[in-house]
Coordinates of N, CA and C in Angstrom, one line a residue:
X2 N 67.8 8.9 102.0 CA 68.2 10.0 102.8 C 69.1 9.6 103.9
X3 N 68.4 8.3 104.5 CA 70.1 8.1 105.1 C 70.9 7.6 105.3
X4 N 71.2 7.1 103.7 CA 72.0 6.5 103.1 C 73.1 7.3 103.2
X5 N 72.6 8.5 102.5 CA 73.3 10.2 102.2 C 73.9 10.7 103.2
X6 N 73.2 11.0 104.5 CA 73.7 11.1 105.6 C 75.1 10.2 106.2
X7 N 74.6 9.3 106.3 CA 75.2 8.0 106.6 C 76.9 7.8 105.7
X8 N 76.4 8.4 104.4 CA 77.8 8.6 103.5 C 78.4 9.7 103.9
X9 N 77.7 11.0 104.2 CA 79.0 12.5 104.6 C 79.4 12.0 105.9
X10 N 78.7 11.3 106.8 CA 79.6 10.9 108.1 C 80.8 10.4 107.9
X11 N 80.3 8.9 107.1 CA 81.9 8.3 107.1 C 82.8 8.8 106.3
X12 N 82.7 10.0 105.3 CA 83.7 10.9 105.1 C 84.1 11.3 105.2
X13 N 83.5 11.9 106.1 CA 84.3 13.0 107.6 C 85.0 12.4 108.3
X14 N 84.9 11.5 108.5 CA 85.5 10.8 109.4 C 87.2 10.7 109.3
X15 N 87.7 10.8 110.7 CA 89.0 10.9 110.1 C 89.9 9.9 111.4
X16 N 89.7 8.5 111.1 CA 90.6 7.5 111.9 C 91.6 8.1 112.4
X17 N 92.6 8.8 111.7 CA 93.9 8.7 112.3 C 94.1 10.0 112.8
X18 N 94.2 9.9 114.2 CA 94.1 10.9 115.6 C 95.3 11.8 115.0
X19 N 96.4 11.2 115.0 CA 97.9 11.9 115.2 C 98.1 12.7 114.0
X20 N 97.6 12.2 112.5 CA 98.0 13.1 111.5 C 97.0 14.8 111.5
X21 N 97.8 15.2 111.2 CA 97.6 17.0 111.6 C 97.6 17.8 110.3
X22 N 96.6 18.5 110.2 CA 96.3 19.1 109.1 C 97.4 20.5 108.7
X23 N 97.1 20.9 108.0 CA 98.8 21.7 107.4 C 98.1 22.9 108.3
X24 N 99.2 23.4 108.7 CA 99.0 24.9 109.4 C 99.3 25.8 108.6
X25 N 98.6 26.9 109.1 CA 98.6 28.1 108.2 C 100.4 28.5 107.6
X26 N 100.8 28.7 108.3 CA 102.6 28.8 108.7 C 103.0 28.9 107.5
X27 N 102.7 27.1 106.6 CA 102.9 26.6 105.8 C 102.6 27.6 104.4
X28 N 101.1 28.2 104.6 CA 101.1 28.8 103.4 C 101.2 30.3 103.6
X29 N 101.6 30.8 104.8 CA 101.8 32.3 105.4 C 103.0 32.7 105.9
X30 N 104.0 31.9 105.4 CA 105.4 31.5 105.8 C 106.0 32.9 107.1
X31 N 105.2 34.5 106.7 CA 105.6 35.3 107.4 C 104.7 35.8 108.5
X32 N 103.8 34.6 108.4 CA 102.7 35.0 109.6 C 102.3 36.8 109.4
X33 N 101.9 36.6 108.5 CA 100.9 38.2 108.1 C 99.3 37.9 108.7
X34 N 98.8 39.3 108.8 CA 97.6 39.0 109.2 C 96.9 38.8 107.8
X35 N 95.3 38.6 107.9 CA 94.9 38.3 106.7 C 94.1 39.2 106.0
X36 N 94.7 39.6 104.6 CA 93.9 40.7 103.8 C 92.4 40.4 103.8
X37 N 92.1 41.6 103.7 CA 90.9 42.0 103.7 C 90.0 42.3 102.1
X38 N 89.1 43.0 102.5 CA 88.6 42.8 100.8 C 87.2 42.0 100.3
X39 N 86.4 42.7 99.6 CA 85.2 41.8 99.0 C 86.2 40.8 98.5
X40 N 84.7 40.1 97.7 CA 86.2 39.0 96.4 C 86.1 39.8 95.3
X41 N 86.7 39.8 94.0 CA 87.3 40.6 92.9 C 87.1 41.7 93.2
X42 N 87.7 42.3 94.2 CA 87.7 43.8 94.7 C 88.8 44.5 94.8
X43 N 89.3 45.4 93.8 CA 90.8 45.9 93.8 C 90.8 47.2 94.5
X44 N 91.6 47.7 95.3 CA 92.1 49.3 95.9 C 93.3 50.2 95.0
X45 N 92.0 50.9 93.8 CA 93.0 51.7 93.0 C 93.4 53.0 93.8
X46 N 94.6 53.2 94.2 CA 95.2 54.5 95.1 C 95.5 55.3 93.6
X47 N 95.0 56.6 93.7 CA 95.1 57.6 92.5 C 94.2 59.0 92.7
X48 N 95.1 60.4 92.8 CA 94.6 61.1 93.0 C 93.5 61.9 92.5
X49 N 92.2 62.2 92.8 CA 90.6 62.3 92.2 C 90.9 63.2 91.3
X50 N 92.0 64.5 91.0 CA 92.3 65.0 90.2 C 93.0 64.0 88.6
X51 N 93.8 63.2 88.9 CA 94.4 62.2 88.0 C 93.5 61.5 87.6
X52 N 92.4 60.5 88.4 CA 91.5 59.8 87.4 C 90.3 60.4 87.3
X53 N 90.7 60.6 85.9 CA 90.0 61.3 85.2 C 89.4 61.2 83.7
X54 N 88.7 61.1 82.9 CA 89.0 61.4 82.3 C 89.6 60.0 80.9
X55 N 90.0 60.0 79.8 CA 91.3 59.0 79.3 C 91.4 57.9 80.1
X56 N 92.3 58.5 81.4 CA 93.3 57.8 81.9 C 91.9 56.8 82.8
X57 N 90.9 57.4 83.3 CA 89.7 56.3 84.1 C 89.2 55.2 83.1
X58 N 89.1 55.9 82.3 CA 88.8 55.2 80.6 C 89.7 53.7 80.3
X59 N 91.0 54.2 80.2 CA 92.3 53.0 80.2 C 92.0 52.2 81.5
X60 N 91.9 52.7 82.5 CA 91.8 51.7 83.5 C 90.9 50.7 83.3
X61 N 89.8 51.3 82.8 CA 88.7 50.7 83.1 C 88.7 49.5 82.0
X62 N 89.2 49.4 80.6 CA 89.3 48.6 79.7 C 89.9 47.6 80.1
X63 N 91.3 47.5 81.0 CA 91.6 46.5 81.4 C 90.5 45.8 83.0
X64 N 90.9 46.6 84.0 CA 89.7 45.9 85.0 C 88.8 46.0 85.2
X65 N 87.7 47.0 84.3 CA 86.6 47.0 84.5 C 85.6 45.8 83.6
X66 N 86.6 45.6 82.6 CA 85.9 45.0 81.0 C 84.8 44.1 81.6
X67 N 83.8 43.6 80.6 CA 82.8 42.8 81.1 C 84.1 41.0 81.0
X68 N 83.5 40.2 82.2 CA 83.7 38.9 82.3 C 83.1 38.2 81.2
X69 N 84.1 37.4 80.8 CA 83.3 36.3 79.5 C 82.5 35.4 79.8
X70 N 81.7 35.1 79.3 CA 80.6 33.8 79.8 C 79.6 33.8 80.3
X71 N 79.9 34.6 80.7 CA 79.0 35.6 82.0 C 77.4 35.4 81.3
X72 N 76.4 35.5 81.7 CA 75.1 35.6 80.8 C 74.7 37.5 80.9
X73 N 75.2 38.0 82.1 CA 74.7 38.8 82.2 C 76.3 39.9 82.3
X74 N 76.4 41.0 81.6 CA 77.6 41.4 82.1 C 77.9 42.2 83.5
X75 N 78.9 41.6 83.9 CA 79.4 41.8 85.3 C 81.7 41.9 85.1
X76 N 82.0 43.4 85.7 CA 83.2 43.8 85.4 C 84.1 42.1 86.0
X77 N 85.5 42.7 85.3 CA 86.5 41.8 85.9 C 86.9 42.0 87.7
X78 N 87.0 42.8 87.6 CA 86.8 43.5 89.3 C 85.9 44.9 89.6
X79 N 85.7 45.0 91.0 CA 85.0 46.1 91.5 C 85.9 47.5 92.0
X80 N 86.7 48.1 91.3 CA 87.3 49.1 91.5 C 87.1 49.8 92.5
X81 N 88.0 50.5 93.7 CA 87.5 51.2 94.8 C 88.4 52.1 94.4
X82 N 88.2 53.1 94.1 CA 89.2 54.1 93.9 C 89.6 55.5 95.0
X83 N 90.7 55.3 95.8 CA 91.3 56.1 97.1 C 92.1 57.0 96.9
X84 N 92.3 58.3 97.6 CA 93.0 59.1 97.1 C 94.4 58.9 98.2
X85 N 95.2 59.2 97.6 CA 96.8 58.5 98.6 C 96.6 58.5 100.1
X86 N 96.1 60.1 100.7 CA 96.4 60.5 101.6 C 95.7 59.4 102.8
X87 N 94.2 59.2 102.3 CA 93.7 58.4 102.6 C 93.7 57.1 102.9
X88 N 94.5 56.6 102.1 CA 94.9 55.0 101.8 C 96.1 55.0 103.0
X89 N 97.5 55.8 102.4 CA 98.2 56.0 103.6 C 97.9 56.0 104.8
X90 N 96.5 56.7 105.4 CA 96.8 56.8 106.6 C 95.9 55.5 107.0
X91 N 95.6 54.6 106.6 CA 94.9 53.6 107.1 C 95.2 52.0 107.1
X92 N 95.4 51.8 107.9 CA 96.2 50.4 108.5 C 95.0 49.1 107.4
X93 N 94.0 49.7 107.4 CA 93.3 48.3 107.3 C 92.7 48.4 105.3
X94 N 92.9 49.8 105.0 CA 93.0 49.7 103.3 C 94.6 49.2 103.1
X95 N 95.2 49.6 103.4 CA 96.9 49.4 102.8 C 97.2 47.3 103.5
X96 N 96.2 46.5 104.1 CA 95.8 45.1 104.3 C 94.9 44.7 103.2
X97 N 94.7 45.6 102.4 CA 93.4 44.8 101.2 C 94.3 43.9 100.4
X98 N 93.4 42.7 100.0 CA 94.1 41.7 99.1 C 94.8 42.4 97.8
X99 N 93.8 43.4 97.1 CA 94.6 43.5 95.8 C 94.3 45.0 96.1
X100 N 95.7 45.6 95.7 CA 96.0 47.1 95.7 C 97.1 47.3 94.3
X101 N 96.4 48.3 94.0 CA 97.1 49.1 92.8 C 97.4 50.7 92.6
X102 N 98.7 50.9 92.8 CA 98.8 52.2 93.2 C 99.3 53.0 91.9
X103 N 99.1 53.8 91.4 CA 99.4 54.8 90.5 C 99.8 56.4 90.9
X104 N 101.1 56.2 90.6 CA 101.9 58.0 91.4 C 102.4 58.3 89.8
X105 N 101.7 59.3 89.7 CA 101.6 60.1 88.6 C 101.9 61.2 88.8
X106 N 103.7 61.9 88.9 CA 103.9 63.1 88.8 C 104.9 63.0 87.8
X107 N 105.1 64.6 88.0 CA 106.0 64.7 86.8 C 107.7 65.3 87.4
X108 N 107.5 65.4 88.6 CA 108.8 64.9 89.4 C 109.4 63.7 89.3
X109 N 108.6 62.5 89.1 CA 109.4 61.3 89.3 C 110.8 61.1 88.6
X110 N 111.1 60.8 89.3 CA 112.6 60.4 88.6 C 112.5 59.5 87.3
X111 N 111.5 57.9 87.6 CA 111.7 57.2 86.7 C 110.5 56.9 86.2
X112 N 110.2 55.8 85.4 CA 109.1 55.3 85.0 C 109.2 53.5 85.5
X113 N 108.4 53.2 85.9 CA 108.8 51.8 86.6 C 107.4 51.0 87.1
X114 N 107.6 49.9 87.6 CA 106.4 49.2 88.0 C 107.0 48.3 89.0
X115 N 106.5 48.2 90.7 CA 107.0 47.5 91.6 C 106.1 46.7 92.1
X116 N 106.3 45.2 92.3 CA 105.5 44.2 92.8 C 105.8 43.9 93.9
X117 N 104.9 43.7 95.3 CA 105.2 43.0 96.4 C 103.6 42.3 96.4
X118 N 104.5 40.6 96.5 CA 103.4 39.8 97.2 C 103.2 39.4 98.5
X119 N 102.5 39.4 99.2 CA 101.8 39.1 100.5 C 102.6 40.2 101.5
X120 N 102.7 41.4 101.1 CA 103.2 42.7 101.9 C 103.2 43.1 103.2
X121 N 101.8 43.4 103.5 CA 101.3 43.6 104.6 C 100.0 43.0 104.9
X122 N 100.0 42.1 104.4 CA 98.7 41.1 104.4 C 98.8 39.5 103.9
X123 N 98.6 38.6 103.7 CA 98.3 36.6 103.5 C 96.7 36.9 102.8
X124 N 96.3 36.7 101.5 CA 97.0 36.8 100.7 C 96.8 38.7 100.2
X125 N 98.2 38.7 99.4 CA 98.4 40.2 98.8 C 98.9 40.2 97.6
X126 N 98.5 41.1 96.6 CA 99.1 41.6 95.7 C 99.0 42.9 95.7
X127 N 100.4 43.7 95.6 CA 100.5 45.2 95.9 C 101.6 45.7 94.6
X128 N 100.7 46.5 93.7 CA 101.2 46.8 92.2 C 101.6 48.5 92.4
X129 N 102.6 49.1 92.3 CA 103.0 50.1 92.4 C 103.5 50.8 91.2
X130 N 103.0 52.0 90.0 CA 103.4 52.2 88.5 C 104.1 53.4 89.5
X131 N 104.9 54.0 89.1 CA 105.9 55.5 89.0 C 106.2 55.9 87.4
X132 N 104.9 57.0 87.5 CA 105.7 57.5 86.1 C 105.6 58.8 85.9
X133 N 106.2 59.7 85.2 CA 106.8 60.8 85.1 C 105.8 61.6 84.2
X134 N 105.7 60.7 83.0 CA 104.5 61.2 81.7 C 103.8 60.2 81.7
X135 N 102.9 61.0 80.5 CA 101.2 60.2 80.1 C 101.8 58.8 79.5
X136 N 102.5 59.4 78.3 CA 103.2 57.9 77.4 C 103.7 56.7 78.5
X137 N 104.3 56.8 79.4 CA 104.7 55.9 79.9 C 103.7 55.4 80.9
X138 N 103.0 56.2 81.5 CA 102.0 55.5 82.6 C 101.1 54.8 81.5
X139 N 100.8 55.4 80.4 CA 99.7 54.3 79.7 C 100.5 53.2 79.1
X140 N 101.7 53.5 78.5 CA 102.4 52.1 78.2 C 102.7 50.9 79.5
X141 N 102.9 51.5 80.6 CA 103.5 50.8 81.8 C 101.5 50.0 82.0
X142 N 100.9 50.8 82.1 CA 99.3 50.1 82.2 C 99.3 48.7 80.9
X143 N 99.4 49.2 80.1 CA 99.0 48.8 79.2 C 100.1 47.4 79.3
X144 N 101.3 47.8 79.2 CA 102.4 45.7 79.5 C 101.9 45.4 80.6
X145 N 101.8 45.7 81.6 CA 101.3 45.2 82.9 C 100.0 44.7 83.4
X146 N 99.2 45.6 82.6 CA 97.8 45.0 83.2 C 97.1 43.3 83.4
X147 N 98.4 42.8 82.4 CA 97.1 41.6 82.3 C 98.5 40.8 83.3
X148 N 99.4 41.0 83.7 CA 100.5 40.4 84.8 C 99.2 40.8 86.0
X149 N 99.0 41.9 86.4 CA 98.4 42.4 87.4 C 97.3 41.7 87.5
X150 N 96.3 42.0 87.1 CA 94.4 40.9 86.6 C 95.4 38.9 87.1
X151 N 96.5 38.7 86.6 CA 96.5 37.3 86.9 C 96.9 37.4 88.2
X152 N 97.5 38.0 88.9 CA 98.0 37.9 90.2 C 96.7 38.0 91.0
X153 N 96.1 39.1 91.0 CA 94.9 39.4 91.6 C 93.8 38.0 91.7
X154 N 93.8 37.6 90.5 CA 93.2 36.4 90.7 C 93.5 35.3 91.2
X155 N 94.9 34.9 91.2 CA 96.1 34.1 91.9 C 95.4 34.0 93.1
X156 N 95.6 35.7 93.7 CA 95.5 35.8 95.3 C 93.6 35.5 95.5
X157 N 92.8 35.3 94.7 CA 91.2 35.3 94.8 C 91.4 33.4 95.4
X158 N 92.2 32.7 94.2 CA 91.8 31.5 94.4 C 92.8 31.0 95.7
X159 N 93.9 31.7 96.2 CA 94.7 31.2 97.6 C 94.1 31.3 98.6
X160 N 93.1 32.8 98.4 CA 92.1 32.9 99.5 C 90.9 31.8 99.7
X161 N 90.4 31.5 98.8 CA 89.3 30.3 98.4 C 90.3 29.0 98.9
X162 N 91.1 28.6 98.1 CA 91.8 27.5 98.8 C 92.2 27.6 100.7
X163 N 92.4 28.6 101.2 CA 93.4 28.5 102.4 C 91.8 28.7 103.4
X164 N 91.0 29.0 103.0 CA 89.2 29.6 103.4 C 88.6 27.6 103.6
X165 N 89.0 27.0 102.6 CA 88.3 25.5 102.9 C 89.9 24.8 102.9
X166 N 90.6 24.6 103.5 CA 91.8 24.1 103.2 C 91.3 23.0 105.1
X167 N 90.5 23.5 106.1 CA 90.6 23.0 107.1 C 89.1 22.0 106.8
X168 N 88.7 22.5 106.1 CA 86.9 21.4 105.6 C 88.0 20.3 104.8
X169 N 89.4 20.2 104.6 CA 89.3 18.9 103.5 C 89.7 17.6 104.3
X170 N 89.2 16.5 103.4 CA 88.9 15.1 104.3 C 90.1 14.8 103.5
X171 N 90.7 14.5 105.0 CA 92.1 13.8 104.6 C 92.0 12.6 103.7
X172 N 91.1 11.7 104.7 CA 91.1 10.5 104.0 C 90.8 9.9 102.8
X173 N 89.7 11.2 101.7 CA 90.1 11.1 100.7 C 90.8 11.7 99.5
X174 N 91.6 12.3 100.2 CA 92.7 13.1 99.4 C 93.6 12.4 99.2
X175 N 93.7 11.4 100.3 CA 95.0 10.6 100.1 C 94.8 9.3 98.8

C-alpha cells in the first residue's frame, strides 16, 4: 500500500517549474463560454405540433436507437425536445453542447441543412434542417443523421478530454 501511494506521488510530480500546461485558448481559440448539457444529451428545437407522430418516429430511429454492446438497452442520446419560442428566448438552452433544430414550414424558401461548430458555446454542435416538405425534411434527416450523431459525439469526447486535460502528468506523456 505504500508502495502504491509512494508510486501516484512520484507521478505527479512535476520537476520542471517553468513548463506550463496548454491553456484553454488553445482549444477555445474564440474564448466561448462552456456548453452546457448532461452527457449524450441533445436539444431537439421542433414545434409540439410538428413532432409528432412519423416524423417523432424518424427521429427517434436515428437518436433514440438502442446503443450496441450495451447489456442492457440504453438510447444513443437523451432527447430534450423544446419548442422554438422557448429555446429562443433562453441564453443558457441556445449554450447546450448538442442542439438540433428543425424549421418545418412550408414557407421556406429552401431545403438545406446548416452546421456551426462551437457557436455560442466550447464545446458545440448546432445542426439547423430548413425544409419546405415532408420528402425533403425526412430525406435531409435521413443523409445527415449519422454526420450529426458523429459530431455530437466528437463534442462528448472534447468535453471529456478538455474536463481532464489539467489532471495529465506531463512527465509521462512526454
Amino acid at each position: 500500500m505504500v508502495l502504491s501511494i509512494v508510486f501516484v506521488l512520484s507521478c505527479s510530480k512535476n520537476d520542471n517549474k517553468n513548463e506550463e500546461i496548454k491553456t484553454s485558448t488553445s482549444e477555445n481559440p474564440k474564448n466561448l463560454p462552456s456548453s452546457g448539457g448532461k452527457t449524450l444529451e441533445m436539444i431537439l428545437v421542433i414545434p409540439d405540433e410538428i413532432y409528432k407522430g412519423e416524423l417523432k418516429d424518424s427521429i427517434g430511429v436515428y437518436f433514440m436507437k438502442a446503443c450496441e454492446g450495451l447489456s442492457q438497452p440504453e438510447p444513443l442520446f437523451d432527447v430534450v425536445q423544446m419548442n422554438p419560442n422557448a429555446f429562443f428566448k433562453s441564453e443558457m438552452f441556445q449554450k447546450h453542447r448538442n442542439v438540433f433544430i428543425i424549421d418545418f414550414k412550408s414557407t421556406n424558401k429552401e431545403n438545406t441543412i446548416f452546421q456551426k461548430i462551437d457557436y455560442k458555446s466550447y464545446p458545440q454542435a448546432y445542426f439547423q434542417i430548413i425544409a419546405n416538405n415532408r420528402d425533403s425534411l425526412y430525406s435531409l434527416i435521413t443523409k445527415y443523421s449519422p454526420s450529426i450523431i458523429h459530431q455530437f459525439y466528437d463534442n462528448e469526447h472534447r468535453r471529456v478530454a478538455a474536463a481532464f486535460r489539467n489532471y495529465e502528468n506531463i512527465e509521462i506523456a512526454k
